[in-house]
Amino acid sequence: MVDGLREYYEKWQRHDPSRLVRQYYDVEYLKDLLRPDVEDEVYVEVTEALKVELANLKLALEMEAGKKGGKGKKGKPEKGGKGKKKGLSMGTDALKAELVSEGLIRAYPEAKMGDFVGSMCFLPHPPDPDIAPDYAQLRQALTCDVVIPTGHFSLRTKVLSLPQTVLLYGAPGVGKTLLARAIATSLGASWFDLSPKAIEGHFPGKQITTLLQMIFEIAKAEPPAVVYIDQAELVMGGEAAKGKGKKKAAAAAASASAGGENPGRSKKDLLAQLKSLDGSEGIIVLGCATNTAGNEKNLTDFFDRCYYVPCPDYNTRIQLIDHFLAKLGARRTVEAKTFNVSALARLSEGLSGGQLEAMMKRVLTPSRVRRLDRDALDVSEFLTSLSLEIPNFELEQSYHKIRERLHPPPKTPEQLEAEALAAEEKKAKKGKKGKKKK
């Protein structure tokens, strides 16, 4: 061993392989050597792709056969099936391939709760529908109420008030979809898109029942899962129902849909699928709503938890402006603190985060960013761009109805007295009617 170490130190320790003569290799020999392994790998990949394609074709043919054969004998199910759809007899892989091809299962951009930029309000306040929650409270509530219980199987089986349906409502651009993606990313969940735009032109008419059965069968087999519904106010308020007012609401919702189909056609089957769950499956129906006026009752009746996402307050707007300055290439402006961020934050009251970003993008063009070293940025440059954005004051006022429905204000002594008098009058009327019958 001593001789081997001596030989290493004397001969190989300071050996420089770059001084060796370059040895050329035979390209054709290497190709012949590696080609069999590459062909085997390509064969396996092509075989798998063909299997998926054949499964999709078979499923499509079975669904077409189901449509043609559904008219016989008044649509009675076959014996032993009891209403089970033919397409659902396929495995979950084939069902998933069908939904992927339809664009209803898709990859979503991953996000974290920290991407929802916002600070905590330093003034403590009790839960009041007139006071909007701050962004830090919203992140904490969604993490504690939704992410943690749903992400742990032991908690899903023990927590009694586990939400199965969650609604995020607020003005456009406040970050509802970002929060939905953050929830799905935190859970590592599959993403099923049931938004009116996503299902437009897919599974028309009564085929929506088959679609929901397929989605929930896959979600149960591979939890956790997020069933995402954008424009939830159209889905919940567009359900066909009896009564003139409800018919008008359904017609309005149908006309609001881009494809002309009633977006509320999935509500009935969605409720039926939710009733079959016991809360331990790890499936969440996550909705986002913007125009909630007139649909407060439908939304609060369907969704177990409703979270209001307000427009950013003053402190959050300062953080967002710094964030967008750095994102658009003006990081030096943020670090040098030569730009009056406070003034721009005050001028942009009532705007959402999306509006702030659009407003700043119009000003901080690539050519303007390149000139920042020579020409410092000033608040006056944003005034024209700010005038193009409409604040959301009226829209935020409309959310008070749904918040009051979720958190009714305490009754005044006068209201309590009036209710007590009305109850006594009803009792007196009932007593008189009983005496007359005798």
Coordinates of N, CA, C and O in Angstrom, one line a residue, residues 212 235 239 264-273 302:
L212 N -69.7 15.6 -14.8 CA -69.5 15.7 -13.3 C -69.2 14.3 -12.7 O -68.4 14.2 -11.8
V235 N -73.1 30.5 -12.4 CA -73.4 29.1 -12.2 C -74.5 28.9 -11.1 O -75.5 28.2 -11.3
E239 N -79.5 28.9 -12.5 CA -80.2 27.6 -12.5 C -81.6 27.8 -13.0 O -82.3 28.7 -12.5
G264 N -75.9 27.7 -15.4 CA -76.4 27.1 -14.2 C -76.8 25.6 -14.4 O -77.3 25.0 -13.5
R265 N -76.6 25.1 -15.6 CA -77.0 23.7 -15.9 C -76.3 22.7 -15.1 O -76.7 21.6 -14.9
S266 N -75.1 23.1 -14.5 CA -74.3 22.1 -13.8 C -74.6 22.1 -12.3 O -74.1 21.3 -11.5
K267 N -75.4 23.1 -11.8 CA -75.6 23.3 -10.4 C -76.3 22.1 -9.8 O -75.9 21.6 -8.7
K268 N -77.3 21.6 -10.4 CA -78.1 20.5 -9.8 C -77.3 19.2 -9.7 O -77.3 18.6 -8.6
D269 N -76.5 18.9 -10.7 CA -75.7 17.7 -10.7 C -74.5 17.9 -9.7 O -74.0 16.9 -9.1
L270 N -74.0 19.1 -9.6 CA -72.9 19.4 -8.7 C -73.4 19.2 -7.2 O -72.7 18.6 -6.4
L271 N -74.6 19.6 -6.9 CA -75.2 19.4 -5.6 C -75.3 17.9 -5.3 O -75.1 17.4 -4.2
A272 N -75.8 17.1 -6.3 CA -75.9 15.7 -6.1 C -74.6 15.0 -5.9 O -74.5 14.1 -5.0
Q273 N -73.5 15.5 -6.6 CA -72.2 14.9 -6.3 C -71.7 15.2 -4.9 O -71.0 14.4 -4.3
F302 N -75.0 27.8 -1.2 CA -74.2 26.7 -1.8 C -72.9 26.5 -1.2 O -72.4 25.4 -0.9

